[in-house]
PDB file of C-alpha atoms in Angstrom:
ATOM      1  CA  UNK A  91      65.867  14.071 -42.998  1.00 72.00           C
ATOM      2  CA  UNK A  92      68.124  11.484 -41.516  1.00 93.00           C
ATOM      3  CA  UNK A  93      67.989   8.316 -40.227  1.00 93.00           C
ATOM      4  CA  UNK A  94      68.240   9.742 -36.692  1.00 92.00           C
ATOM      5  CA  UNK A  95      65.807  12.065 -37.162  1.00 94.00           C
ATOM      6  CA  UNK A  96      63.240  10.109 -38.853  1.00 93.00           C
ATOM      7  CA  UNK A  97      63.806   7.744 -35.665  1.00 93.00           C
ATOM      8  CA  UNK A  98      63.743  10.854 -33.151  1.00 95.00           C
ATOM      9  CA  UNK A  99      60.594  11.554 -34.905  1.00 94.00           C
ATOM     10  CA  UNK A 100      58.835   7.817 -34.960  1.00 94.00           C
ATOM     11  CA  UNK A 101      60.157   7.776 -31.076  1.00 95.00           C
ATOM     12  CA  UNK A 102      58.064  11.366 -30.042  1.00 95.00           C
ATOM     13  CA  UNK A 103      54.960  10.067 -32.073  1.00 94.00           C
ATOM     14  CA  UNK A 104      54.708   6.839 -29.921  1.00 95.00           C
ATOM     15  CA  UNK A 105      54.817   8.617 -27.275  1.00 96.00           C
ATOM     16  CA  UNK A 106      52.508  11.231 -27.336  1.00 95.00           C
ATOM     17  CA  UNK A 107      49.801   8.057 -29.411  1.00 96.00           C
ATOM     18  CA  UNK A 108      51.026   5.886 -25.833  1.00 97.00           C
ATOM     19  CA  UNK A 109      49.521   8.445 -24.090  1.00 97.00           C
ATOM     20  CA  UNK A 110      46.455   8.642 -25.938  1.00 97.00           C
ATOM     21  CA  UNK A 111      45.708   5.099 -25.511  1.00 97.00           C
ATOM     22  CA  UNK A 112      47.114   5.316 -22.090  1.00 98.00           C
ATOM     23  CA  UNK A 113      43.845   8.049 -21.490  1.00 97.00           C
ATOM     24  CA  UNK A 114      41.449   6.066 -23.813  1.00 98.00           C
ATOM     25  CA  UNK A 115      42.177   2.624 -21.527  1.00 97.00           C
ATOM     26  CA  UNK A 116      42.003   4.137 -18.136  1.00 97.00           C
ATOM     27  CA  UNK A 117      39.772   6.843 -18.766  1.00 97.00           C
ATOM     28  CA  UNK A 118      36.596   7.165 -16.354  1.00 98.00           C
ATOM     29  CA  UNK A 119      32.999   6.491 -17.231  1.00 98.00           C
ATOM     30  CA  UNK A 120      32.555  10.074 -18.220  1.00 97.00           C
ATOM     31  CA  UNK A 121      35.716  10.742 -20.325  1.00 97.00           C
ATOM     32  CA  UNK A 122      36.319  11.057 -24.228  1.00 98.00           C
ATOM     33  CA  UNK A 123      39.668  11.551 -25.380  1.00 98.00           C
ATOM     34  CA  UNK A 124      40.518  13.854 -28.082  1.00 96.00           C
ATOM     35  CA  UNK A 125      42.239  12.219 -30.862  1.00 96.00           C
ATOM     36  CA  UNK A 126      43.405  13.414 -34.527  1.00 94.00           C
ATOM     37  CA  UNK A 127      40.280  11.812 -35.781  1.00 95.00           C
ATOM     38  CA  UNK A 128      37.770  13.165 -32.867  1.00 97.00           C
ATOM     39  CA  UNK A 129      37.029  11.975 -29.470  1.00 98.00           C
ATOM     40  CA  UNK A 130      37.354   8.227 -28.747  1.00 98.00           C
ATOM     41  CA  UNK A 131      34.679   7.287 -25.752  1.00 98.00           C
ATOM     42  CA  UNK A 132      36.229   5.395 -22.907  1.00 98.00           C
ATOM     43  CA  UNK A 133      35.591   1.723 -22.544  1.00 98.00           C
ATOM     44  CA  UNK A 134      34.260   2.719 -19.406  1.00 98.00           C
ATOM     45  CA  UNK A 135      32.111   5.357 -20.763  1.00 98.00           C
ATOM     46  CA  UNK A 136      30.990   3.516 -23.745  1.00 98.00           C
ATOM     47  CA  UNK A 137      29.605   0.411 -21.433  1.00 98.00           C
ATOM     48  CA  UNK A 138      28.254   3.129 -19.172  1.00 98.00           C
ATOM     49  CA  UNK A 139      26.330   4.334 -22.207  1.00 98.00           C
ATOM     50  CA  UNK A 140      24.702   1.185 -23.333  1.00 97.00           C
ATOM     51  CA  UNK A 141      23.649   0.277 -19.541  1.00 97.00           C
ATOM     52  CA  UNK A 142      21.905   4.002 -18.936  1.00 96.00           C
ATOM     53  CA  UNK A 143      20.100   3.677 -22.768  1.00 95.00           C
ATOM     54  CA  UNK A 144      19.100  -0.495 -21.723  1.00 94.00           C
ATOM     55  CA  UNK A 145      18.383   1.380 -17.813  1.00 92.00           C
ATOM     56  CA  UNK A 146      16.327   4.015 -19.911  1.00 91.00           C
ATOM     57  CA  UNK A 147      14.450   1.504 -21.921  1.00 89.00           C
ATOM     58  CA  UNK A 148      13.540  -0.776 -19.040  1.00 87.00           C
ATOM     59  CA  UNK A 149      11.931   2.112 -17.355  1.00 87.00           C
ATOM     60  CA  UNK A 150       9.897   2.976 -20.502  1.00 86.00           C
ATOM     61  CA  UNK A 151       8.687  -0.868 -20.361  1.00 89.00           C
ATOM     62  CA  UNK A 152       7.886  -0.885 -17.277  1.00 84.00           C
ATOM     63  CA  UNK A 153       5.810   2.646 -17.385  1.00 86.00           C
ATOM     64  CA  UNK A 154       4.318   0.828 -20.511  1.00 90.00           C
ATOM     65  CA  UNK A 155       3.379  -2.440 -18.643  1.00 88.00           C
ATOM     66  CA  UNK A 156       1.920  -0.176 -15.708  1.00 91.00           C
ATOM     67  CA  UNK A 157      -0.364   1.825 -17.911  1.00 93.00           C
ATOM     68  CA  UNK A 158      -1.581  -1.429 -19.622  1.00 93.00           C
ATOM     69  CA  UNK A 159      -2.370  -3.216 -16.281  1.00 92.00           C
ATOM     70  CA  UNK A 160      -4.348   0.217 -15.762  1.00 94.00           C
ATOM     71  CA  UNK A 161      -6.539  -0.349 -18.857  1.00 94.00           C
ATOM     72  CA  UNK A 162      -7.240  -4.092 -17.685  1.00 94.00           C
ATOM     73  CA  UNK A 163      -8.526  -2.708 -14.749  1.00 91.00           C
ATOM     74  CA  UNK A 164     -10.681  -0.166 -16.457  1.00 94.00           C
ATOM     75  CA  UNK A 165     -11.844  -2.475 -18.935  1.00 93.00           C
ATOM     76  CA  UNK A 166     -12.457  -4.730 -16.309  1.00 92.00           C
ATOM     77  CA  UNK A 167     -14.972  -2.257 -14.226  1.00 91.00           C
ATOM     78  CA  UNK A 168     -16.845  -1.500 -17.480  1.00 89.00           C
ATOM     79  CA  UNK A 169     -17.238  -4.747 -18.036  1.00 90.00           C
ATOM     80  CA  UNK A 170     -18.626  -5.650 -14.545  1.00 90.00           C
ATOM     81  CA  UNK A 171     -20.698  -2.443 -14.759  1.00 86.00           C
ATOM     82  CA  UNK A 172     -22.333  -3.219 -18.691  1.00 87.00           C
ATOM     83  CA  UNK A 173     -22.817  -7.125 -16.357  1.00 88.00           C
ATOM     84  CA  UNK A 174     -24.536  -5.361 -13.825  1.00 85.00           C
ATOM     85  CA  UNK A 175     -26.669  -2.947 -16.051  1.00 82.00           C
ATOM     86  CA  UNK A 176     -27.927  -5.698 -18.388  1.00 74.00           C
TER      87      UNK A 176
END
């Protein structure tokens, strides 16, 4: 190899890794871009990710608080029924 071609060579792999990034930066929320070491999420996607898993976890929560104000209730009636019964 030469010195020209080793530069030719260093030029076409910045390139093609500047477009990468280029896809990786700018990508949508549902994007991954292949890369030689597997897909890379897109900041956009990645933050999309977290806010649907926190989204998903403050629905469980609040199905969680709704069956325990449920119980109160309940336990509540029994114990104005076992108050009424004694």
């Amino acid at each position: 190899m030469t010195l020209q071609t080793d530069l030719q060579d260093a030029v076409t792999r910045v390139e093609s890794d500047s477009q990468i990034l280029h896809n990786i930066i700018h990508g949508n929320d549902q994007t991954t871009v292949n890369t030689e070491n597997g897909n890379v999420k897109t900041p956009a996607k990645a933050i999309k990710d977290i806010e649907d898993t926190i989204q998903a976890g403050l629905t469980d929560i609040g199905a969680v608080g709704q069956q325990l104000n449920q119980a109160i209730d309940q336990a509540e009636t029994y114990a104005q029924d076992a108050q009424v019964h004694a």
